[in-house]
Every structure is written in structure tokens, then in C-alpha cells.
Amino acid sequence: MPDADRYPLYWPQGWKRTEPHRRRAAAYKVTFARARDELVRHLRLMGARDVIVSTNVPLRLDGLPYANSREPEDPGVAVYWTDRKKREQVIACDRWNRVKDNLRAVGLAIEALRQLERTGASEILERAFRGFAALPAEAPPRTWREVFGVGPNDSGGPEWIDAMYRALARRRHPDGGGSHEAMLELNRAREEALREVARWKR
């Protein structure tokens, strides 16, 4: 299984991201808890093992995302598992602007795969699984200090982090000559830095 994190979101290599301004509200009428639990249930019924549900939502003790957390800036969902033939698989979705709706979309996709399995359409299912094969893990993401360009002894509070973030965002944002990927890396670095600062205060 790729070295995927449950939290924060570990987006699969080779899967295109939806630009934030293109995300929309979904029409799904389910709660976060139901979307999460039904996704996991369909995976289990399909014989999935080593399931990892990766999001930017903090985790419960059982490793699944909390249902009552605030909506993160990046609502993407990536689900990794090993199938009955011990192949590593992944499905990811960030089309919708809420995590619960992306969870629901992935759950519905898994349910559709189960229906193919039950109809005996094994060739179609095999083709689908080949399309969801997880690629080898890419190089680990840079630390927040590497992204911000600060040394191991440089430190400050949330205001210090936000000031660096704003300065870098002007260059990394697509409107300033940067890219969507550069802003995603910077946003992730900011969240990591703020979590580290919060741990210092404990």
C-alpha cells in the first residue's frame, strides 16, 4: 500500500485536482457520518483490506474522520485499499465543496463496482479495477519549514506563520504567476505549521 496518510489528505499521484473555483455544491442528502459509514461498509462487502480513508478532517481513535469537524479548505477525499487479489487500489474525489459530498461520491462509485461484481460482469470489473490501480508512492511532501524557507531554529506564533504565508501566497497563487499545485503545497504547509505551534503551547 502506498505510504498514504489518513490525515492530512494524501492525494494519489497522477490524479488531477479540481481547481477550487470549479468546485460546486452537491445535491446529496446524507450526513457526513452516513456517507463515511456507507463507504466503509461497501468496501468491506467488496472484500477490501487495509482501507485508508484520507481527508483533511481530524481522526477518531479508530482512524476514521470525525463527522462534526469544521469544513477544511481542501475538501478532497482519497480512499486506498487492497482488493481480493492483493492489488492496491485508489479512488479520489474533490469535485464537490464539502468533504461529506466527496465521501458520498466515492461511496457511490464503490457501490457501483459491487453491483458489477454481483452481476457476474467480471471482465468489466477487471477493467475498472485496472483503472483504479494505485501508482507507486511519490517522494514525500516537503516539510512546512522547507516550503516556507526557514531553518530548524526559526520559530514564531500564528501571526508569524500567517505573515510568511501571505508573502509567499502572492507569488504562488495562479493570479500572481504561480500555480494551483504551488498553492496547495503552501496551504498544506501552513496547516502543518499551525498544528506544530499549537503543540508547543501544550
PDB file of C-alpha atoms in Angstrom, residues 98-185:
ATOM      1  CA  ARG A  98     -17.711  19.632   1.143  1.00  0.00           C
ATOM      2  CA  VAL A  99     -15.863  16.572   2.396  1.00  0.00           C
ATOM      3  CA  LYS A 100     -19.080  14.673   3.089  1.00  0.00           C
ATOM      4  CA  ASP A 101     -20.190  15.025  -0.533  1.00  0.00           C
ATOM      5  CA  ASN A 102     -16.850  13.776  -1.851  1.00  0.00           C
ATOM      6  CA  LEU A 103     -17.109  10.857   0.597  1.00  0.00           C
ATOM      7  CA  ARG A 104     -20.582  10.155  -0.766  1.00  0.00           C
ATOM      8  CA  ALA A 105     -19.360  10.274  -4.374  1.00  0.00           C
ATOM      9  CA  VAL A 106     -16.583   7.775  -3.649  1.00  0.00           C
ATOM     10  CA  GLY A 107     -19.037   5.562  -1.736  1.00  0.00           C
ATOM     11  CA  LEU A 108     -21.438   5.525  -4.689  1.00  0.00           C
ATOM     12  CA  ALA A 109     -18.572   4.601  -7.019  1.00  0.00           C
ATOM     13  CA  ILE A 110     -17.623   1.681  -4.749  1.00  0.00           C
ATOM     14  CA  GLU A 111     -21.267   0.602  -4.610  1.00  0.00           C
ATOM     15  CA  ALA A 112     -21.399   0.623  -8.435  1.00  0.00           C
ATOM     16  CA  LEU A 113     -18.309  -1.599  -8.541  1.00  0.00           C
ATOM     17  CA  ARG A 114     -20.032  -4.004  -6.147  1.00  0.00           C
ATOM     18  CA  GLN A 115     -23.057  -4.136  -8.441  1.00  0.00           C
ATOM     19  CA  LEU A 116     -20.793  -5.059 -11.345  1.00  0.00           C
ATOM     20  CA  GLU A 117     -19.294  -7.792  -9.188  1.00  0.00           C
ATOM     21  CA  ARG A 118     -22.729  -9.183  -8.274  1.00  0.00           C
ATOM     22  CA  THR A 119     -23.920  -9.277 -11.909  1.00  0.00           C
ATOM     23  CA  GLY A 120     -21.012 -11.531 -12.854  1.00  0.00           C
ATOM     24  CA  ALA A 121     -19.611  -8.987 -15.310  1.00  0.00           C
ATOM     25  CA  SER A 122     -16.086  -9.950 -14.289  1.00  0.00           C
ATOM     26  CA  GLU A 123     -14.357  -8.586 -17.412  1.00  0.00           C
ATOM     27  CA  ILE A 124     -15.920  -5.142 -16.914  1.00  0.00           C
ATOM     28  CA  LEU A 125     -14.965  -5.206 -13.226  1.00  0.00           C
ATOM     29  CA  GLU A 126     -11.381  -6.176 -14.044  1.00  0.00           C
ATOM     30  CA  ARG A 127     -11.135  -3.274 -16.488  1.00  0.00           C
ATOM     31  CA  ALA A 128     -12.491  -0.921 -13.836  1.00  0.00           C
ATOM     32  CA  PHE A 129     -10.009  -2.157 -11.245  1.00  0.00           C
ATOM     33  CA  ARG A 130      -7.097  -1.686 -13.631  1.00  0.00           C
ATOM     34  CA  GLY A 131      -8.154   1.935 -13.930  1.00  0.00           C
ATOM     35  CA  PHE A 132      -8.107   2.392 -10.146  1.00  0.00           C
ATOM     36  CA  ALA A 133      -4.722   0.775  -9.545  1.00  0.00           C
ATOM     37  CA  ALA A 134      -2.668   2.824  -7.108  1.00  0.00           C
ATOM     38  CA  LEU A 135       0.609   4.150  -8.509  1.00  0.00           C
ATOM     39  CA  PRO A 136       3.845   3.788  -6.549  1.00  0.00           C
ATOM     40  CA  ALA A 137       4.304   6.374  -3.836  1.00  0.00           C
ATOM     41  CA  GLU A 138       5.996   9.570  -4.945  1.00  0.00           C
ATOM     42  CA  ALA A 139       8.612  11.428  -2.958  1.00  0.00           C
ATOM     43  CA  PRO A 140       7.309  12.606   0.437  1.00  0.00           C
ATOM     44  CA  PRO A 141       5.976  16.160   0.542  1.00  0.00           C
ATOM     45  CA  ARG A 142       8.296  18.916   1.724  1.00  0.00           C
ATOM     46  CA  THR A 143       8.061  19.968   5.353  1.00  0.00           C
ATOM     47  CA  TRP A 144       6.486  23.299   6.179  1.00  0.00           C
ATOM     48  CA  ARG A 145       9.921  24.695   7.002  1.00  0.00           C
ATOM     49  CA  GLU A 146      11.196  23.709   3.552  1.00  0.00           C
ATOM     50  CA  VAL A 147       8.161  25.281   1.867  1.00  0.00           C
ATOM     51  CA  PHE A 148       8.462  28.491   3.904  1.00  0.00           C
ATOM     52  CA  GLY A 149      12.258  28.577   3.568  1.00  0.00           C
ATOM     53  CA  VAL A 150      13.015  28.792   7.294  1.00  0.00           C
ATOM     54  CA  GLY A 151      15.588  26.969   9.368  1.00  0.00           C
ATOM     55  CA  PRO A 152      15.064  24.454  12.194  1.00  0.00           C
ATOM     56  CA  ASN A 153      15.652  27.123  14.847  1.00  0.00           C
ATOM     57  CA  ASP A 154      13.325  29.741  13.347  1.00  0.00           C
ATOM     58  CA  SER A 155      10.064  29.926  15.241  1.00  0.00           C
ATOM     59  CA  GLY A 156       7.119  32.151  15.979  1.00  0.00           C
ATOM     60  CA  GLY A 157       3.424  32.164  16.671  1.00  0.00           C
ATOM     61  CA  PRO A 158       0.404  32.028  14.357  1.00  0.00           C
ATOM     62  CA  GLU A 159       0.906  35.681  13.346  1.00  0.00           C
ATOM     63  CA  TRP A 160       4.471  34.926  12.205  1.00  0.00           C
ATOM     64  CA  ILE A 161       3.247  31.936  10.183  1.00  0.00           C
ATOM     65  CA  ASP A 162       0.397  33.903   8.605  1.00  0.00           C
ATOM     66  CA  ALA A 163       2.745  36.755   7.637  1.00  0.00           C
ATOM     67  CA  MET A 164       5.073  34.327   5.833  1.00  0.00           C
ATOM     68  CA  TYR A 165       2.084  32.603   4.256  1.00  0.00           C
ATOM     69  CA  ARG A 166       0.691  35.870   2.849  1.00  0.00           C
ATOM     70  CA  ALA A 167       4.068  36.885   1.421  1.00  0.00           C
ATOM     71  CA  LEU A 168       4.538  33.529  -0.318  1.00  0.00           C
ATOM     72  CA  ALA A 169       0.918  33.336  -1.475  1.00  0.00           C
ATOM     73  CA  ARG A 170       1.333  36.483  -3.569  1.00  0.00           C
ATOM     74  CA  ARG A 171       3.942  34.665  -5.678  1.00  0.00           C
ATOM     75  CA  ARG A 172       2.491  31.171  -5.583  1.00  0.00           C
ATOM     76  CA  HIS A 173      -1.132  31.982  -6.410  1.00  0.00           C
ATOM     77  CA  PRO A 174      -2.075  31.354 -10.089  1.00  0.00           C
ATOM     78  CA  ASP A 175      -3.059  35.033 -10.402  1.00  0.00           C
ATOM     79  CA  GLY A 176       0.454  36.035  -9.340  1.00  0.00           C
ATOM     80  CA  GLY A 177       2.312  33.753 -11.731  1.00  0.00           C
ATOM     81  CA  GLY A 178       2.219  30.655  -9.531  1.00  0.00           C
ATOM     82  CA  SER A 179       0.119  27.503  -9.914  1.00  0.00           C
ATOM     83  CA  HIS A 180      -2.724  25.590  -8.305  1.00  0.00           C
ATOM     84  CA  GLU A 181      -0.243  22.913  -7.145  1.00  0.00           C
ATOM     85  CA  ALA A 182       2.055  25.530  -5.567  1.00  0.00           C
ATOM     86  CA  MET A 183      -0.854  26.977  -3.585  1.00  0.00           C
ATOM     87  CA  LEU A 184      -1.954  23.511  -2.447  1.00  0.00           C
ATOM     88  CA  GLU A 185       1.562  22.864  -1.130  1.00  0.00           C
TER      89      GLU A 185
END
